[in-house]
């Protein structure tokens, strides 16, 4: 945890010292699923993400961004009863993304992410069951992706999130978040 705090402080300090700092908003659609025991028989859940961005271009080729995103993850599954169950995992995510600018407009991206669980539940037709005590409060993972940013500040992005932490609190079960993100944003 101390290393993460140092990394966040370092990333923020880049914003204070960088010559090219931009602030913006982003939102988009994501397609998530789970691995391990929790992912057996599960299918992709389509949901959303939205939030704020701070981007620092520290040279012509390299930069970093710090984001604060509200993200809805989870999965869908067909139950034995024939009904669909929807597992909803709502997070506040803080990705720290390091960028390599292949051109003035196109960047390859990668970096760590910490997510703090806001709520978790499973919805079955007619009822919703709270799972906050069954899901770990922290989700750690890594992002890979690319973005395209126009001179106007308009941003288009694609990203894959690879969760590295088991999310169930019960050690007898395993499961990691996985998600594919399509985003659009605007820098001011």
Coordinates of N, CA, C and O in Angstrom, one line a residue:
X1 N 0.8 -1.2 0.0 CA 0.0 0.0 0.0 C 0.9 1.3 0.0 O 0.5 2.2 -0.7
X2 N 2.0 1.2 0.7 CA 2.9 2.4 0.8 C 3.5 2.7 -0.6 O 3.6 3.8 -1.0
X3 N 3.8 1.6 -1.3 CA 4.3 1.8 -2.7 C 3.3 2.5 -3.6 O 3.6 3.3 -4.4
X4 N 2.0 2.1 -3.4 CA 0.9 2.7 -4.2 C 0.8 4.1 -3.9 O 0.7 5.0 -4.8
X5 N 0.9 4.5 -2.7 CA 0.7 5.9 -2.3 C 1.9 6.7 -2.9 O 1.7 7.8 -3.4
X6 N 3.1 6.2 -2.8 CA 4.3 6.9 -3.4 C 4.1 7.0 -4.9 O 4.4 8.1 -5.5
X7 N 3.6 6.0 -5.6 CA 3.3 6.1 -7.0 C 2.3 7.1 -7.4 O 2.4 7.9 -8.3
X8 N 1.2 7.2 -6.6 CA 0.2 8.2 -6.8 C 0.8 9.6 -6.6 O 0.5 10.5 -7.4
X9 N 1.5 9.8 -5.5 CA 2.1 11.1 -5.3 C 3.1 11.5 -6.4 O 3.1 12.7 -6.9
X10 N 3.9 10.5 -6.9 CA 4.8 10.8 -8.0 C 4.0 11.2 -9.2 O 4.4 12.2 -9.9
X11 N 2.9 10.5 -9.5 CA 2.1 10.8 -10.7 C 1.6 12.2 -10.6 O 1.5 12.9 -11.6
X12 N 1.1 12.6 -9.4 CA 0.5 13.9 -9.3 C 1.6 15.0 -9.4 O 1.3 16.0 -10.0
X13 N 2.8 14.7 -8.9 CA 3.9 15.7 -9.0 C 4.3 15.9 -10.5 O 4.7 16.9 -10.9
X14 N 4.1 14.9 -11.3 CA 4.3 15.0 -12.8 C 3.4 16.1 -13.3 O 3.8 16.9 -14.1
X15 N 2.2 16.2 -12.8 CA 1.3 17.2 -13.3 C 1.7 18.6 -12.9 O 1.4 19.6 -13.6
X16 N 2.3 18.7 -11.7 CA 2.8 20.0 -11.2 C 4.0 20.5 -12.0 O 4.2 21.7 -12.1
X17 N 4.8 19.6 -12.5 CA 6.1 20.0 -13.1 C 6.1 19.9 -14.7 O 6.9 20.4 -15.3
X18 N 5.1 19.2 -15.2 CA 5.1 19.0 -16.7 C 4.7 20.3 -17.4 O 3.9 21.1 -16.9
X19 N 5.3 20.4 -18.6 CA 5.0 21.6 -19.4 C 3.6 21.4 -20.1 O 3.0 22.4 -20.4
X20 N 3.2 20.2 -20.3 CA 2.0 20.0 -21.1 C 1.0 19.1 -20.2 O 1.0 17.9 -20.3
X21 N 0.2 19.8 -19.4 CA -0.8 19.2 -18.5 C -2.2 19.5 -19.0 O -2.5 20.6 -19.3
X22 N -3.0 18.4 -19.1 CA -4.4 18.5 -19.5 C -5.3 17.9 -18.5 O -5.0 16.9 -17.9
X23 N -6.5 18.5 -18.4 CA -7.5 17.9 -17.5 C -8.7 17.6 -18.4 O -9.0 18.3 -19.3
X24 N -9.4 16.5 -18.0 CA -10.6 16.2 -18.8 C -11.6 15.3 -18.2 O -11.4 14.9 -17.0
X25 N -12.6 14.9 -18.9 CA -13.6 14.0 -18.5 C -13.6 12.8 -19.5 O -13.2 13.0 -20.7
X26 N -14.1 11.7 -19.1 CA -14.2 10.5 -20.0 C -15.4 9.7 -19.6 O -15.7 9.7 -18.4
X27 N -15.9 8.9 -20.5 CA -17.0 8.0 -20.2 C -17.0 7.0 -21.3 O -16.4 7.2 -22.4
X28 N -17.7 5.8 -21.1 CA -17.7 4.8 -22.1 C -18.4 3.6 -21.6 O -19.1 3.5 -20.6
X29 N -18.3 2.6 -22.5 CA -19.0 1.3 -22.3 C -17.9 0.3 -22.0 O -16.8 0.4 -22.5
X30 N -18.2 -0.7 -21.1 CA -17.3 -1.8 -20.8 C -18.0 -3.1 -20.8 O -19.2 -3.2 -20.6
X31 N -17.2 -4.1 -21.2 CA -17.7 -5.5 -21.2 C -16.8 -6.3 -20.3 O -15.6 -6.5 -20.5
X32 N -17.5 -6.7 -19.2 CA -16.7 -7.4 -18.1 C -17.1 -8.8 -17.9 O -18.2 -9.2 -18.2
X33 N -16.2 -9.6 -17.3 CA -16.5 -11.0 -16.9 C -15.6 -11.3 -15.8 O -14.7 -10.5 -15.3
X34 N -15.6 -12.5 -15.3 CA -14.8 -13.0 -14.2 C -14.1 -14.3 -14.6 O -14.6 -15.0 -15.4
X35 N -13.0 -14.5 -13.9 CA -12.2 -15.8 -14.1 C -12.4 -16.6 -12.9 O -13.0 -16.2 -11.9
X36 N -11.9 -17.8 -12.9 CA -11.9 -18.7 -11.7 C -13.3 -19.3 -11.4 O -14.1 -19.3 -12.3
X37 N -13.5 -19.7 -10.2 CA -14.8 -20.3 -9.8 C -15.9 -19.4 -10.1 O -17.0 -19.8 -10.5
X38 N -15.8 -18.1 -9.8 CA -16.9 -17.1 -10.0 C -17.2 -17.0 -11.5 O -18.3 -16.6 -11.8
X39 N -16.2 -17.3 -12.4 CA -16.5 -17.1 -13.8 C -17.0 -18.3 -14.5 O -17.4 -18.2 -15.7
X40 N -17.1 -19.5 -13.8 CA -17.6 -20.7 -14.4 C -19.0 -20.5 -14.9 O -19.9 -20.2 -14.1
X41 N -19.2 -20.6 -16.2 CA -20.6 -20.5 -16.7 C -21.1 -19.1 -16.8 O -22.2 -18.9 -17.2
X42 N -20.2 -18.1 -16.5 CA -20.6 -16.7 -16.6 C -20.4 -16.2 -18.0 O -19.6 -16.7 -18.8
X43 N -21.2 -15.2 -18.3 CA -21.1 -14.5 -19.6 C -20.8 -13.0 -19.4 O -20.9 -12.5 -18.3
X44 N -20.5 -12.3 -20.4 CA -20.1 -10.9 -20.3 C -21.2 -10.0 -19.9 O -22.4 -10.2 -20.4
X45 N -20.9 -9.1 -19.0 CA -21.9 -8.1 -18.6 C -21.5 -6.8 -19.2 O -20.3 -6.4 -19.2
X46 N -22.4 -6.1 -19.9 CA -22.2 -4.8 -20.5 C -22.6 -3.7 -19.5 O -23.7 -3.7 -19.0
X47 N -21.7 -2.7 -19.3 CA -22.0 -1.7 -18.3 C -21.2 -0.4 -18.7 O -20.8 -0.3 -19.8
X48 N -21.1 0.5 -17.7 CA -20.5 1.8 -18.1 C -19.3 2.2 -17.1 O -19.2 1.6 -16.1
X49 N -18.6 3.2 -17.5 CA -17.6 3.8 -16.7 C -17.6 5.3 -17.0 O -17.9 5.7 -18.1
X50 N -17.2 6.2 -16.1 CA -17.1 7.6 -16.3 C -16.2 8.2 -15.2 O -16.1 7.7 -14.1
X51 N -15.6 9.3 -15.6 CA -14.8 10.0 -14.6 C -13.9 11.1 -15.1 O -14.2 11.7 -16.1
X52 N -12.9 11.4 -14.3 CA -12.0 12.5 -14.6 C -10.6 12.0 -14.9 O -10.2 11.0 -14.5
X53 N -9.9 12.9 -15.7 CA -8.5 12.5 -16.1 C -7.6 13.7 -15.9 O -8.0 14.9 -16.1
X54 N -6.3 13.4 -15.6 CA -5.2 14.4 -15.5 C -4.1 13.7 -16.4 O -3.7 12.6 -16.1
X55 N -3.7 14.4 -17.4 CA -2.7 13.9 -18.3 C -1.5 14.8 -18.4 O -1.7 16.0 -18.5
X56 N -0.3 14.2 -18.4 CA 0.9 15.0 -18.4 C 1.8 14.4 -19.5 O 2.2 13.2 -19.5
X57 N 2.1 15.2 -20.5 CA 3.0 14.8 -21.6 C 4.4 15.4 -21.2 O 4.6 16.6 -21.3
X58 N 5.2 14.5 -20.7 CA 6.5 14.9 -20.2 C 7.6 15.1 -21.2 O 8.6 15.7 -21.0
X59 N 7.4 14.5 -22.4 CA 8.2 14.7 -23.6 C 7.4 14.5 -24.8 O 6.2 14.2 -24.8
X60 N 8.0 14.5 -26.0 CA 7.3 14.3 -27.2 C 6.8 12.8 -27.3 O 5.9 12.6 -28.0
X61 N 7.5 11.9 -26.7 CA 7.2 10.5 -26.8 C 6.6 9.9 -25.5 O 6.0 8.8 -25.6
X62 N 6.7 10.5 -24.4 CA 6.2 9.9 -23.1 C 5.3 10.8 -22.3 O 5.5 12.0 -22.3
X63 N 4.4 10.1 -21.6 CA 3.5 10.8 -20.7 C 2.9 9.9 -19.7 O 3.2 8.7 -19.7
X64 N 2.1 10.5 -18.9 CA 1.3 9.7 -17.9 C 0.0 10.3 -17.6 O -0.2 11.5 -17.8
X65 N -1.0 9.5 -17.2 CA -2.2 10.1 -16.8 C -2.7 9.4 -15.5 O -2.4 8.2 -15.2
X66 N -3.4 10.2 -14.7 CA -4.0 9.7 -13.5 C -5.5 9.9 -13.7 O -6.0 11.0 -14.1
X67 N -6.3 8.8 -13.5 CA -7.7 8.9 -13.7 C -8.5 8.5 -12.4 O -8.0 7.7 -11.6
X68 N -9.6 9.1 -12.2 CA -10.6 8.7 -11.2 C -11.9 8.3 -11.9 O -12.5 9.2 -12.5
X69 N -12.2 7.0 -11.9 CA -13.3 6.5 -12.6 C -14.3 5.8 -11.7 O -13.9 5.0 -10.8
X70 N -15.6 6.0 -12.0 CA -16.6 5.1 -11.5 C -16.8 4.0 -12.5 O -17.1 4.3 -13.7
X71 N -16.7 2.8 -12.1 CA -16.8 1.7 -13.0 C -17.7 0.6 -12.5 O -17.6 0.2 -11.3
X72 N -18.5 0.1 -13.4 CA -19.4 -1.0 -13.0 C -19.0 -2.3 -13.8 O -18.9 -2.3 -15.0
X73 N -18.6 -3.3 -13.0 CA -18.1 -4.5 -13.6 C -19.0 -5.7 -13.2 O -20.1 -5.4 -12.7
X74 N -18.6 -6.9 -13.4 CA -19.4 -8.1 -13.0 C -19.5 -9.0 -14.1 O -18.7 -9.1 -15.0
X75 N -20.6 -9.8 -14.0 CA -20.9 -10.9 -15.0 C -22.4 -11.2 -15.0 O -23.1 -10.9 -14.1
X76 N -22.8 -12.0 -16.0 CA -24.1 -12.5 -16.0 C -24.1 -14.0 -16.1 O -23.1 -14.5 -16.7
X77 N -25.1 -14.7 -15.6 CA -25.1 -16.1 -15.7 C -26.5 -16.6 -15.7 O -27.4 -15.9 -15.2
X78 N -26.7 -17.8 -16.3 CA -28.0 -18.4 -16.3 C -28.1 -19.4 -15.2 O -27.3 -20.2 -15.0
X79 N -29.1 -19.2 -14.3 CA -29.3 -20.0 -13.1 C -30.0 -21.3 -13.5 O -30.6 -21.4 -14.6
X80 N -29.9 -22.3 -12.6 CA -30.6 -23.6 -12.8 C -32.1 -23.4 -13.0 O -32.7 -24.2 -13.7
X81 N -32.7 -22.4 -12.4 CA -34.1 -22.1 -12.6 C -34.4 -21.6 -14.0 O -35.6 -21.5 -14.3
X82 N -33.4 -21.3 -14.8 CA -33.6 -20.7 -16.1 C -33.6 -19.2 -16.1 O -33.6 -18.6 -17.2
X83 N -33.6 -18.6 -14.9 CA -33.5 -17.1 -14.8 C -32.1 -16.7 -15.0 O -31.2 -17.4 -14.7
X84 N -32.0 -15.4 -15.4 CA -30.6 -14.8 -15.5 C -30.3 -14.1 -14.2 O -31.1 -13.4 -13.6
X85 N -29.1 -14.3 -13.7 CA -28.5 -13.6 -12.6 C -27.5 -12.6 -13.0 O -26.7 -12.9 -13.9
X86 N -27.5 -11.5 -12.4 CA -26.5 -10.4 -12.8 C -25.7 -10.0 -11.5 O -26.3 -9.6 -10.5
X87 N -24.4 -10.3 -11.6 CA -23.5 -9.9 -10.5 C -23.0 -8.5 -10.9 O -22.4 -8.3 -11.9
X88 N -23.3 -7.5 -10.0 CA -22.8 -6.1 -10.2 C -21.8 -5.8 -9.2 O -22.0 -5.9 -8.0
X89 N -20.6 -5.3 -9.7 CA -19.5 -4.9 -8.8 C -19.2 -3.5 -9.2 O -18.7 -3.2 -10.3
X90 N -19.5 -2.5 -8.3 CA -19.3 -1.1 -8.5 C -18.0 -0.7 -7.8 O -17.9 -0.9 -6.6
X91 N -17.2 0.0 -8.6 CA -15.9 0.4 -8.0 C -15.6 1.9 -8.3 O -16.0 2.5 -9.3
X92 N -14.8 2.5 -7.4 CA -14.1 3.7 -7.7 C -12.7 3.3 -8.1 O -12.0 2.7 -7.2
X93 N -12.3 3.5 -9.3 CA -11.0 3.0 -9.8 C -10.0 4.2 -10.0 O -10.4 5.3 -10.5
X94 N -8.7 3.9 -9.7 CA -7.7 4.9 -9.9 C -6.6 4.3 -10.8 O -5.6 3.8 -10.3
X95 N -6.7 4.3 -12.1 CA -5.7 3.8 -13.0 C -4.6 4.9 -13.1 O -4.8 6.1 -13.2
X96 N -3.3 4.5 -13.1 CA -2.2 5.3 -13.4 C -1.6 4.8 -14.7 O -1.1 3.6 -14.7
X97 N -1.8 5.5 -15.7 CA -1.5 5.0 -17.1 C -0.2 5.7 -17.6 O -0.2 7.0 -17.7
X98 N 0.8 4.9 -18.0 CA 2.0 5.5 -18.7 C 1.8 5.3 -20.2 O 1.3 4.3 -20.6
X99 N 2.2 6.4 -20.9 CA 1.9 6.4 -22.3 C 3.1 6.6 -23.1 O 4.1 7.3 -22.8
X100 N 3.1 5.9 -24.3 CA 4.2 6.1 -25.3 C 3.5 6.6 -26.5 O 2.6 6.0 -27.1
X101 N 3.8 7.8 -26.9 CA 3.2 8.5 -28.1 C 3.9 8.0 -29.3 O 5.0 8.5 -29.7
X102 N 3.3 7.1 -30.1 CA 3.9 6.6 -31.3 C 3.8 7.7 -32.4 O 4.7 7.8 -33.2
X103 N 2.8 8.6 -32.3 CA 2.6 9.8 -33.2 C 2.1 10.9 -32.3 O 1.9 10.7 -31.1
X104 N 1.9 12.1 -32.9 CA 1.4 13.2 -32.1 C 0.0 12.9 -31.5 O -0.5 13.5 -30.6
X105 N -0.7 12.0 -32.2 CA -2.1 11.7 -31.8 C -2.4 10.3 -31.2 O -3.3 10.2 -30.5
X106 N -1.5 9.4 -31.5 CA -1.8 8.0 -31.1 C -0.8 7.6 -30.0 O 0.4 7.7 -30.1
X107 N -1.3 7.0 -28.9 CA -0.5 6.5 -27.8 C -0.8 5.1 -27.4 O -2.0 4.7 -27.4
X108 N 0.2 4.4 -27.1 CA 0.1 3.0 -26.5 C 0.1 3.3 -24.9 O 0.9 4.1 -24.5
X109 N -0.7 2.5 -24.2 CA -0.9 2.8 -22.8 C -0.7 1.5 -22.0 O -1.1 0.4 -22.4
X110 N -0.2 1.6 -20.7 CA -0.1 0.5 -19.8 C 0.1 1.1 -18.4 O 0.7 2.1 -18.2
X111 N -0.5 0.4 -17.4 CA -0.3 0.9 -16.0 C -1.2 0.2 -15.0 O -2.1 -0.5 -15.4
X112 N -0.8 0.3 -13.8 CA -1.5 -0.3 -12.7 C -2.8 0.4 -12.3 O -3.0 1.6 -12.7
X113 N -3.7 -0.3 -11.6 CA -5.0 0.3 -11.2 C -5.3 -0.3 -9.8 O -5.1 -1.5 -9.6
X114 N -5.8 0.6 -9.0 CA -6.4 0.1 -7.7 C -7.9 0.5 -7.8 O -8.3 1.6 -8.2
X115 N -8.7 -0.4 -7.3 CA -10.2 -0.2 -7.3 C -10.7 -0.4 -5.9 O -10.3 -1.3 -5.2
X116 N -11.5 0.5 -5.4 CA -12.2 0.4 -4.1 C -13.6 0.1 -4.3 O -14.3 0.9 -5.0
X117 N -14.1 -1.0 -3.8 CA -15.4 -1.5 -3.9 C -16.4 -0.5 -3.3 O -16.3 -0.1 -2.2
X118 N -17.4 -0.1 -4.1 CA -18.5 0.8 -3.6 C -19.7 0.0 -3.2 O -20.2 0.2 -2.1
X119 N -20.0 -1.0 -4.0 CA -21.1 -1.9 -3.7 C -21.0 -3.1 -4.6 O -20.4 -3.1 -5.7
X120 N -21.6 -4.2 -4.1 CA -21.7 -5.4 -4.9 C -23.0 -6.2 -4.5 O -23.4 -6.2 -3.4
X121 N -23.7 -6.6 -5.6 CA -24.9 -7.4 -5.4 C -25.1 -8.3 -6.5 O -24.5 -8.2 -7.6
X122 N -26.0 -9.3 -6.3 CA -26.5 -10.1 -7.4 C -28.0 -9.9 -7.5 O -28.7 -9.9 -6.5
X123 N -28.4 -9.7 -8.7 CA -29.8 -9.5 -9.0 C -30.4 -10.7 -9.7 O -29.9 -11.2 -10.7
X124 N -31.4 -11.2 -9.1 CA -32.2 -12.4 -9.7 C -33.6 -11.8 -9.8 O -34.1 -11.1 -9.0
X125 N -34.3 -12.2 -10.9 CA -35.7 -11.6 -11.0 C -36.5 -11.7 -9.7 O -36.6 -12.8 -9.1
X126 N -36.9 -10.5 -9.2 CA -37.7 -10.5 -8.0 C -36.9 -10.2 -6.8 O -37.5 -9.9 -5.7
X127 N -35.6 -10.2 -6.8 CA -34.8 -10.0 -5.6 C -33.4 -9.5 -5.9 O -32.9 -9.8 -7.0
X128 N -32.8 -8.8 -5.0 CA -31.4 -8.4 -5.0 C -30.8 -8.7 -3.7 O -31.3 -8.4 -2.7
X129 N -29.6 -9.4 -3.8 CA -28.9 -9.8 -2.6 C -27.6 -9.0 -2.5 O -26.8 -9.0 -3.4
X130 N -27.4 -8.4 -1.4 CA -26.1 -7.6 -1.1 C -25.0 -8.6 -0.9 O -25.1 -9.5 0.0
X131 N -23.9 -8.3 -1.5 CA -22.7 -9.2 -1.4 C -21.5 -8.5 -0.8 O -20.3 -8.9 -0.9
X132 N -21.7 -7.3 -0.2 CA -20.5 -6.5 0.2 C -19.6 -7.2 1.1 O -18.4 -7.0 1.1
X133 N -20.1 -8.1 2.0 CA -19.3 -8.9 2.9 C -18.6 -10.1 2.2 O -17.7 -10.7 2.8
X134 N -19.0 -10.4 1.0 CA -18.5 -11.5 0.3 C -17.4 -11.1 -0.7 O -16.7 -12.0 -1.3
X135 N -17.2 -9.8 -1.0 CA -16.3 -9.4 -2.0 C -15.3 -8.5 -1.3 O -15.6 -7.6 -0.5
X136 N -14.0 -8.7 -1.7 CA -12.9 -7.9 -1.1 C -13.1 -6.4 -1.5 O -13.6 -6.0 -2.6
X137 N -12.7 -5.5 -0.5 CA -12.9 -4.1 -0.7 C -11.9 -3.5 -1.7 O -12.2 -2.4 -2.3
X138 N -10.8 -4.2 -2.0 CA -9.8 -3.7 -2.9 C -9.6 -4.6 -4.1 O -9.5 -5.8 -3.9
X139 N -9.5 -4.1 -5.3 CA -9.2 -4.8 -6.5 C -8.0 -4.2 -7.1 O -8.0 -3.0 -7.4
X140 N -6.9 -5.0 -7.3 CA -5.7 -4.5 -8.0 C -5.6 -5.2 -9.3 O -5.8 -6.4 -9.4
X141 N -5.1 -4.4 -10.3 CA -4.9 -5.0 -11.6 C -4.0 -4.2 -12.5 O -3.3 -3.2 -12.0
X142 N -4.0 -4.5 -13.8 CA -3.1 -3.9 -14.7 C -3.9 -3.6 -16.0 O -4.8 -4.4 -16.4
X143 N -3.7 -2.4 -16.6 CA -4.4 -2.0 -17.9 C -3.4 -2.0 -19.0 O -2.2 -1.7 -18.9
X144 N -3.9 -2.4 -20.2 CA -3.2 -2.3 -21.5 C -4.1 -1.6 -22.5 O -5.3 -2.0 -22.5
X145 N -3.6 -0.8 -23.3 CA -4.5 -0.2 -24.3 C -3.9 0.8 -25.2 O -2.6 0.9 -25.4
X146 N -4.7 1.6 -25.9 CA -4.3 2.6 -26.8 C -5.3 3.7 -26.8 O -6.5 3.6 -26.5
X147 N -4.8 4.9 -27.2 CA -5.7 6.1 -27.3 C -5.4 6.9 -28.5 O -4.2 6.9 -29.0
X148 N -6.4 7.7 -29.0 CA -6.2 8.6 -30.1 C -6.8 9.9 -29.6 O -8.0 10.0 -29.3
X149 N -5.9 11.0 -29.6 CA -6.3 12.3 -29.1 C -6.2 13.3 -30.2 O -5.1 13.5 -30.8
X150 N -7.3 14.0 -30.5 CA -7.3 15.0 -31.6 C -6.8 16.4 -31.0 O -6.8 16.6 -29.8
X151 N -6.4 17.3 -31.8 CA -6.0 18.6 -31.4 C -7.1 19.4 -30.6 O -6.8 20.2 -29.8
X152 N -8.3 19.1 -30.9 CA -9.5 19.7 -30.2 C -9.6 19.2 -28.8 O -10.4 19.8 -28.0
X153 N -8.9 18.2 -28.4 CA -9.0 17.6 -27.1 C -9.9 16.4 -27.0 O -10.0 15.7 -25.9
X154 N -10.5 16.0 -28.1 CA -11.4 14.9 -28.1 C -10.5 13.6 -28.1 O -9.5 13.5 -28.8
X155 N -10.9 12.7 -27.2 CA -10.1 11.5 -27.0 C -10.9 10.2 -27.3 O -12.1 10.2 -26.9
X156 N -10.3 9.2 -27.9 CA -11.0 7.9 -28.1 C -10.0 6.9 -27.6 O -8.8 6.9 -27.8
X157 N -10.5 5.9 -26.8 CA -9.6 5.0 -26.2 C -10.2 3.6 -26.1 O -11.4 3.4 -26.2
X158 N -9.2 2.6 -26.1 CA -9.6 1.2 -26.0 C -8.6 0.6 -24.9 O -7.4 1.0 -24.9
X159 N -9.1 -0.2 -24.0 CA -8.3 -0.7 -22.9 C -8.8 -2.0 -22.4 O -10.0 -2.3 -22.5
X160 N -7.8 -2.8 -22.0 CA -8.2 -4.1 -21.4 C -7.7 -4.1 -19.9 O -6.5 -3.8 -19.7
X161 N -8.5 -4.5 -19.0 CA -8.2 -4.6 -17.6 C -8.0 -6.0 -17.2 O -8.9 -6.8 -17.4
X162 N -6.9 -6.3 -16.6 CA -6.6 -7.6 -16.1 C -6.5 -7.6 -14.5 O -5.5 -7.1 -14.0
X163 N -7.5 -8.0 -13.9 CA -7.5 -8.0 -12.4 C -6.6 -9.1 -11.9 O -6.5 -10.2 -12.4
X164 N -5.7 -8.7 -10.9 CA -4.7 -9.6 -10.4 C -5.1 -10.2 -9.0 O -4.4 -11.1 -8.5
X165 N -6.1 -9.6 -8.3 CA -6.5 -10.0 -7.0 C -7.7 -10.9 -7.0 O -8.6 -10.5 -7.8
X166 N -7.8 -11.9 -6.2 CA -9.0 -12.6 -6.0 C -10.0 -11.7 -5.4 O -9.7 -11.1 -4.4
X167 N -11.2 -11.6 -5.9 CA -12.2 -10.7 -5.4 C -13.1 -11.3 -4.3 O -13.6 -10.6 -3.4
X168 N -13.3 -12.7 -4.2 CA -14.1 -13.2 -3.1 C -13.3 -13.2 -1.8 O -12.1 -13.4 -1.8
X169 N -14.0 -12.9 -0.7 CA -13.4 -12.9 0.6 C -13.2 -14.4 1.1 O -12.3 -14.6 1.9
X170 N -14.0 -15.3 0.6 CA -13.9 -16.7 1.0 C -12.7 -17.3 0.2 O -12.7 -17.4 -1.0
X171 N -11.7 -17.8 1.0 CA -10.5 -18.4 0.3 C -10.8 -19.7 -0.4 O -9.9 -20.2 -1.2
X172 N -12.0 -20.2 -0.3 CA -12.3 -21.5 -1.0 C -12.8 -21.2 -2.4 O -13.0 -22.1 -3.2
X173 N -12.9 -19.9 -2.8 CA -13.4 -19.5 -4.1 C -12.3 -18.6 -4.7 O -11.6 -17.9 -4.0
X174 N -12.3 -18.6 -6.0 CA -11.4 -17.7 -6.7 C -12.1 -17.0 -7.8 O -13.2 -17.4 -8.3
X175 N -11.6 -15.8 -8.2 CA -12.2 -15.0 -9.2 C -11.5 -13.7 -9.4 O -11.2 -13.1 -8.4
X176 N -11.3 -13.3 -10.6 CA -10.6 -12.0 -10.9 C -11.5 -11.3 -11.9 O -12.1 -11.9 -12.8
X177 N -11.5 -10.0 -11.8 CA -12.1 -9.1 -12.8 C -11.4 -9.1 -14.1 O -10.1 -9.1 -14.1
X178 N -12.1 -9.1 -15.2 CA -11.6 -8.8 -16.5 C -12.5 -7.9 -17.2 O -13.7 -8.0 -17.1
X179 N -12.0 -6.9 -17.9 CA -12.9 -6.0 -18.6 C -12.2 -5.4 -19.9 O -11.0 -5.2 -19.9
X180 N -13.0 -5.1 -20.8 CA -12.6 -4.5 -22.1 C -13.4 -3.2 -22.1 O -14.6 -3.1 -22.0
X181 N -12.7 -2.0 -22.3 CA -13.3 -0.7 -22.2 C -13.2 0.0 -23.6 O -12.1 0.0 -24.2
X182 N -14.2 0.7 -24.0 CA -14.3 1.6 -25.1 C -14.7 3.0 -24.5 O -15.7 3.1 -23.8
X183 N -13.8 4.0 -24.7 CA -14.0 5.3 -24.0 C -14.0 6.4 -25.0 O -13.3 6.4 -26.0
X184 N -14.6 7.5 -24.7 CA -14.5 8.8 -25.3 C -14.3 9.8 -24.2 O -14.8 9.7 -23.1
X185 N -13.6 10.8 -24.5 CA -13.3 11.9 -23.5 C -13.0 13.2 -24.2 O -12.9 13.3 -25.4
X186 N -12.9 14.2 -23.3 CA -12.6 15.6 -23.8 C -11.7 16.2 -22.8 O -11.9 16.3 -21.6
X187 N -10.5 16.7 -23.3 CA -9.6 17.4 -22.5 C -9.8 18.9 -22.7 O -10.1 19.4 -23.8
X188 N -9.6 19.6 -21.6 CA -9.9 21.1 -21.6 C -8.6 21.8 -21.7 O -7.6 21.4 -21.3

